[in-house]
């Protein structure tokens, strides 16, 4: 169509008609379709928190845009004002940025084809509805709520699916004028046509749904003048130059309706792909009310954005030969993304995978010279809040909060923890303070000569001077063990319990090295003091 107009333009239209031509062109082709640039969008309604399903839609659109050097747009669909939750838009934008999904155009960033908030575009919808009324693709419907309710009840009584009977399609011009003059409220409906050809779903392949067979003509402008989702969505996708629509499969049945709207306007439609349902592990449907599926929840629980993104793409697919034990950065995900590899089967959430990805992300941060200082600061705050009041002397505080100590703690526990917060769990208490209930009464069961052994260990460790390395610590302890005829695991257990209160845990060499010489010596002295008094 656009090419045809171009031809028409060059051959027939004189220059004074250029304005007319560009108006026509606007009706037919979106700017970016003409430019060949990929433009995709995430179009949430601001009705609550960003949910895992929403994040998946946003992410795949974003990856698609990045993989094609295109643009990713955030549009807020807030025309149903009764469902709008205050602050929801802001929360959505904040969470997308947290997840590193940054829109190229959005209500906040702005852009050339805004506004990006539908409630600020009402004048646009009004302009475009005129076009459909003019060309006969839409009509005014004056049916009262009472009549519509009656239709619904009647159909239910006959065990049929309720649908509007398209009565007002056939109102005469004079009747319409008369009703309008009387001020009878009306909505505007789209005339559905029979659909015989399937559309090509980018994910599911050919999809045929003859909407007219199942539904009455849908309302596109409500009686309060607000557009419905279908109308505003299509107008905006067109005007914003959207080339591909990737959205949840719950919208698949709406797509034929949207395609009819494109046809009514004479516009080229974008390509559509629908993402399958995400299910809980037990196969049940996800509910927006599940608190553990909000992105804010993941953030608050200390999950890394990269872990969440890898988790989502692990479920949804889109990659060839994906190594599941590998954490990909957003850039890598974008580089490797292939829309034709998206899963079409409903996918189940396996939270263990998220834990696995978070462990990988934490390890990656610990290893990164730029991320590690941020982790150290976060850990400092966490420890301050959890144990600050119990770190009695300023010398101990200085030791525990020193960057060197926190760094050693992180490096030594890399791979053992999934979240930074794990370091506050009971089994890590010893890292920060002398545990409250040291099980010193259980030491005699390990060896009768426990106190003597500990005294010797203390002497030997003090004598390690500057050599307080893992190897030296282990060597020194082994020697003491031999001296008392104790097996290595026995003396190690004795020391582990004395220092940390743990019966099982990390190797003692690592544990003492991490605590450092001063703390180790203090802990053993403290235990001996209790044992002897
Ligand atoms: N506003 C719709 C939603 O809340 C957008 C659906 C679409 O992407 O077309 O999901």
PDB file of C-alpha atoms in Angstrom, residues 284-429:
ATOM      1  CA  UNK A 284      -1.459 -24.367  38.752  1.00  0.00           C
ATOM      2  CA  UNK A 285      -1.926 -20.935  37.201  1.00  0.00           C
ATOM      3  CA  UNK A 286       0.031 -18.014  38.591  1.00  0.00           C
ATOM      4  CA  UNK A 287      -2.048 -15.496  40.415  1.00  0.00           C
ATOM      5  CA  UNK A 288      -1.275 -11.784  40.562  1.00  0.00           C
ATOM      6  CA  UNK A 289      -1.975 -12.074  44.251  1.00  0.00           C
ATOM      7  CA  UNK A 290       0.980 -14.403  44.836  1.00  0.00           C
ATOM      8  CA  UNK A 291       3.232 -12.045  46.779  1.00  0.00           C
ATOM      9  CA  UNK A 292       6.357 -14.036  45.961  1.00  0.00           C
ATOM     10  CA  UNK A 293       6.002 -13.246  42.262  1.00  0.00           C
ATOM     11  CA  UNK A 294       6.367  -9.502  42.478  1.00  0.00           C
ATOM     12  CA  UNK A 295       9.654  -8.106  41.352  1.00  0.00           C
ATOM     13  CA  UNK A 296       9.809  -5.934  44.498  1.00  0.00           C
ATOM     14  CA  UNK A 297       9.785  -9.167  46.466  1.00  0.00           C
ATOM     15  CA  UNK A 298      12.818 -10.491  44.617  1.00  0.00           C
ATOM     16  CA  UNK A 299      14.615  -7.216  45.143  1.00  0.00           C
ATOM     17  CA  UNK A 300      13.801  -7.169  48.858  1.00  0.00           C
ATOM     18  CA  UNK A 301      14.921 -10.787  49.238  1.00  0.00           C
ATOM     19  CA  UNK A 302      18.351  -9.897  47.904  1.00  0.00           C
ATOM     20  CA  UNK A 303      18.073 -11.484  44.476  1.00  0.00           C
ATOM     21  CA  UNK A 304      20.287  -9.991  41.824  1.00  0.00           C
ATOM     22  CA  UNK A 305      18.579  -8.602  38.723  1.00  0.00           C
ATOM     23  CA  UNK A 306      20.746 -10.786  36.506  1.00  0.00           C
ATOM     24  CA  UNK A 307      19.658 -13.890  38.410  1.00  0.00           C
ATOM     25  CA  UNK A 308      16.004 -13.006  37.919  1.00  0.00           C
ATOM     26  CA  UNK A 309      16.539 -12.332  34.201  1.00  0.00           C
ATOM     27  CA  UNK A 310      18.369 -15.615  33.700  1.00  0.00           C
ATOM     28  CA  UNK A 311      15.630 -17.406  35.603  1.00  0.00           C
ATOM     29  CA  UNK A 312      12.957 -15.864  33.391  1.00  0.00           C
ATOM     30  CA  UNK A 313      14.771 -16.677  30.164  1.00  0.00           C
ATOM     31  CA  UNK A 314      15.538 -20.158  31.417  1.00  0.00           C
ATOM     32  CA  UNK A 315      11.787 -20.715  31.662  1.00  0.00           C
ATOM     33  CA  UNK A 316      10.820 -18.940  28.468  1.00  0.00           C
ATOM     34  CA  UNK A 317      13.580 -20.128  26.133  1.00  0.00           C
ATOM     35  CA  UNK A 318      14.783 -18.105  23.164  1.00  0.00           C
ATOM     36  CA  UNK A 319      18.339 -19.397  23.016  1.00  0.00           C
ATOM     37  CA  UNK A 320      20.217 -22.076  21.174  1.00  0.00           C
ATOM     38  CA  UNK A 321      22.208 -24.560  23.281  1.00  0.00           C
ATOM     39  CA  UNK A 322      21.739 -22.626  26.479  1.00  0.00           C
ATOM     40  CA  UNK A 323      24.124 -23.766  29.191  1.00  0.00           C
ATOM     41  CA  UNK A 324      21.861 -23.855  32.236  1.00  0.00           C
ATOM     42  CA  UNK A 325      24.681 -23.521  34.728  1.00  0.00           C
ATOM     43  CA  UNK A 326      25.859 -20.331  33.090  1.00  0.00           C
ATOM     44  CA  UNK A 327      24.802 -16.843  34.087  1.00  0.00           C
ATOM     45  CA  UNK A 328      24.474 -14.528  31.109  1.00  0.00           C
ATOM     46  CA  UNK A 329      24.629 -10.756  31.342  1.00  0.00           C
ATOM     47  CA  UNK A 330      21.827  -8.709  29.789  1.00  0.00           C
ATOM     48  CA  UNK A 331      24.138  -7.887  26.875  1.00  0.00           C
ATOM     49  CA  UNK A 332      24.926 -11.570  26.320  1.00  0.00           C
ATOM     50  CA  UNK A 333      21.256 -12.470  26.538  1.00  0.00           C
ATOM     51  CA  UNK A 334      20.482  -9.831  23.907  1.00  0.00           C
ATOM     52  CA  UNK A 335      23.281 -11.042  21.655  1.00  0.00           C
ATOM     53  CA  UNK A 336      22.179 -14.675  21.809  1.00  0.00           C
ATOM     54  CA  UNK A 337      18.418 -14.105  21.727  1.00  0.00           C
ATOM     55  CA  UNK A 338      16.536 -15.736  18.888  1.00  0.00           C
ATOM     56  CA  UNK A 339      12.800 -15.103  18.833  1.00  0.00           C
ATOM     57  CA  UNK A 340      12.131 -18.295  16.862  1.00  0.00           C
ATOM     58  CA  UNK A 341      13.457 -20.304  19.796  1.00  0.00           C
ATOM     59  CA  UNK A 342      10.953 -19.045  22.334  1.00  0.00           C
ATOM     60  CA  UNK A 343       9.066 -21.865  24.041  1.00  0.00           C
ATOM     61  CA  UNK A 344       5.477 -22.339  23.045  1.00  0.00           C
ATOM     62  CA  UNK A 345       4.566 -24.785  25.758  1.00  0.00           C
ATOM     63  CA  UNK A 346       3.426 -23.424  29.073  1.00  0.00           C
ATOM     64  CA  UNK A 347       6.375 -23.369  31.384  1.00  0.00           C
ATOM     65  CA  UNK A 348       6.619 -24.177  35.060  1.00  0.00           C
ATOM     66  CA  UNK A 349       8.479 -22.146  37.632  1.00  0.00           C
ATOM     67  CA  UNK A 350      11.224 -23.966  39.435  1.00  0.00           C
ATOM     68  CA  UNK A 351      12.446 -21.671  42.177  1.00  0.00           C
ATOM     69  CA  UNK A 352      15.541 -23.856  42.745  1.00  0.00           C
ATOM     70  CA  UNK A 353      16.817 -22.514  39.436  1.00  0.00           C
ATOM     71  CA  UNK A 354      16.447 -18.969  40.712  1.00  0.00           C
ATOM     72  CA  UNK A 355      18.509 -19.873  43.775  1.00  0.00           C
ATOM     73  CA  UNK A 356      21.123 -21.424  41.531  1.00  0.00           C
ATOM     74  CA  UNK A 357      21.300 -18.311  39.347  1.00  0.00           C
ATOM     75  CA  UNK A 358      21.506 -16.070  42.374  1.00  0.00           C
ATOM     76  CA  UNK A 359      24.456 -18.024  43.734  1.00  0.00           C
ATOM     77  CA  UNK A 360      26.173 -17.578  40.379  1.00  0.00           C
ATOM     78  CA  UNK A 361      25.335 -13.869  40.334  1.00  0.00           C
ATOM     79  CA  UNK A 362      26.641 -13.383  43.869  1.00  0.00           C
ATOM     80  CA  UNK A 363      29.859 -15.201  43.009  1.00  0.00           C
ATOM     81  CA  UNK A 364      30.225 -13.047  39.902  1.00  0.00           C
ATOM     82  CA  UNK A 365      29.837  -9.879  41.981  1.00  0.00           C
ATOM     83  CA  UNK A 366      32.354 -11.080  44.562  1.00  0.00           C
ATOM     84  CA  UNK A 367      34.852 -11.674  41.780  1.00  0.00           C
ATOM     85  CA  UNK A 368      34.230  -8.308  40.142  1.00  0.00           C
ATOM     86  CA  UNK A 369      36.543  -5.505  41.288  1.00  0.00           C
ATOM     87  CA  UNK A 370      33.832  -2.945  40.562  1.00  0.00           C
ATOM     88  CA  UNK A 371      30.926  -4.807  42.211  1.00  0.00           C
ATOM     89  CA  UNK A 372      32.768  -6.082  45.279  1.00  0.00           C
ATOM     90  CA  UNK A 373      33.003  -2.668  47.031  1.00  0.00           C
ATOM     91  CA  UNK A 374      29.205  -2.298  46.678  1.00  0.00           C
ATOM     92  CA  UNK A 375      28.665  -5.709  48.215  1.00  0.00           C
ATOM     93  CA  UNK A 376      31.003  -4.815  51.059  1.00  0.00           C
ATOM     94  CA  UNK A 377      29.008  -1.677  51.830  1.00  0.00           C
ATOM     95  CA  UNK A 378      25.754  -3.619  51.733  1.00  0.00           C
ATOM     96  CA  UNK A 379      27.175  -6.274  54.009  1.00  0.00           C
ATOM     97  CA  UNK A 380      28.479  -3.625  56.398  1.00  0.00           C
ATOM     98  CA  UNK A 381      24.927  -2.235  56.714  1.00  0.00           C
ATOM     99  CA  UNK A 382      23.373  -5.641  57.141  1.00  0.00           C
ATOM    100  CA  UNK A 383      25.828  -6.614  59.875  1.00  0.00           C
ATOM    101  CA  UNK A 384      25.510  -3.244  61.569  1.00  0.00           C
ATOM    102  CA  UNK A 385      21.732  -3.684  61.777  1.00  0.00           C
ATOM    103  CA  UNK A 386      21.844  -7.295  62.872  1.00  0.00           C
ATOM    104  CA  UNK A 387      24.812  -7.371  65.242  1.00  0.00           C
ATOM    105  CA  UNK A 388      25.909  -3.747  65.734  1.00  0.00           C
ATOM    106  CA  UNK A 389      24.680  -3.565  69.317  1.00  0.00           C
ATOM    107  CA  UNK A 390      26.435  -6.791  70.245  1.00  0.00           C
ATOM    108  CA  UNK A 391      29.868  -5.751  69.054  1.00  0.00           C
ATOM    109  CA  UNK A 392      31.007  -4.440  72.371  1.00  0.00           C
ATOM    110  CA  UNK A 393      34.518  -3.113  72.080  1.00  0.00           C
ATOM    111  CA  UNK A 394      35.464  -0.553  69.484  1.00  0.00           C
ATOM    112  CA  UNK A 395      38.471  -2.697  68.584  1.00  0.00           C
ATOM    113  CA  UNK A 396      36.153  -5.601  67.676  1.00  0.00           C
ATOM    114  CA  UNK A 397      33.876  -3.254  65.747  1.00  0.00           C
ATOM    115  CA  UNK A 398      36.789  -1.869  63.771  1.00  0.00           C
ATOM    116  CA  UNK A 399      37.910  -5.401  62.942  1.00  0.00           C
ATOM    117  CA  UNK A 400      34.489  -6.677  61.902  1.00  0.00           C
ATOM    118  CA  UNK A 401      33.607  -3.651  59.824  1.00  0.00           C
ATOM    119  CA  UNK A 402      36.955  -3.323  58.141  1.00  0.00           C
ATOM    120  CA  UNK A 403      36.840  -3.611  54.372  1.00  0.00           C
ATOM    121  CA  UNK A 404      39.558  -6.264  54.485  1.00  0.00           C
ATOM    122  CA  UNK A 405      37.630  -8.470  56.867  1.00  0.00           C
ATOM    123  CA  UNK A 406      34.335  -8.180  54.999  1.00  0.00           C
ATOM    124  CA  UNK A 407      36.107  -8.883  51.746  1.00  0.00           C
ATOM    125  CA  UNK A 408      37.727 -12.012  53.197  1.00  0.00           C
ATOM    126  CA  UNK A 409      34.353 -13.171  54.538  1.00  0.00           C
ATOM    127  CA  UNK A 410      32.789 -12.765  51.105  1.00  0.00           C
ATOM    128  CA  UNK A 411      35.610 -14.476  49.262  1.00  0.00           C
ATOM    129  CA  UNK A 412      35.801 -17.375  51.722  1.00  0.00           C
ATOM    130  CA  UNK A 413      32.060 -18.000  51.536  1.00  0.00           C
ATOM    131  CA  UNK A 414      31.657 -17.577  47.803  1.00  0.00           C
ATOM    132  CA  UNK A 415      29.639 -20.505  46.470  1.00  0.00           C
ATOM    133  CA  UNK A 416      28.352 -21.304  49.984  1.00  0.00           C
ATOM    134  CA  UNK A 417      25.802 -18.528  50.112  1.00  0.00           C
ATOM    135  CA  UNK A 418      22.918 -17.694  47.796  1.00  0.00           C
ATOM    136  CA  UNK A 419      22.092 -14.266  49.173  1.00  0.00           C
ATOM    137  CA  UNK A 420      24.175 -11.723  51.007  1.00  0.00           C
ATOM    138  CA  UNK A 421      21.611 -11.993  53.820  1.00  0.00           C
ATOM    139  CA  UNK A 422      22.584 -15.645  54.283  1.00  0.00           C
ATOM    140  CA  UNK A 423      25.630 -14.349  56.137  1.00  0.00           C
ATOM    141  CA  UNK A 424      23.293 -13.305  58.942  1.00  0.00           C
ATOM    142  CA  UNK A 425      21.902 -16.817  59.423  1.00  0.00           C
ATOM    143  CA  UNK A 426      22.629 -18.639  62.705  1.00  0.00           C
ATOM    144  CA  UNK A 427      25.377 -20.755  61.141  1.00  0.00           C
ATOM    145  CA  UNK A 428      27.296 -17.568  60.314  1.00  0.00           C
ATOM    146  CA  UNK A 429      26.831 -15.838  63.684  1.00  0.00           C
TER     147      UNK A 429
END
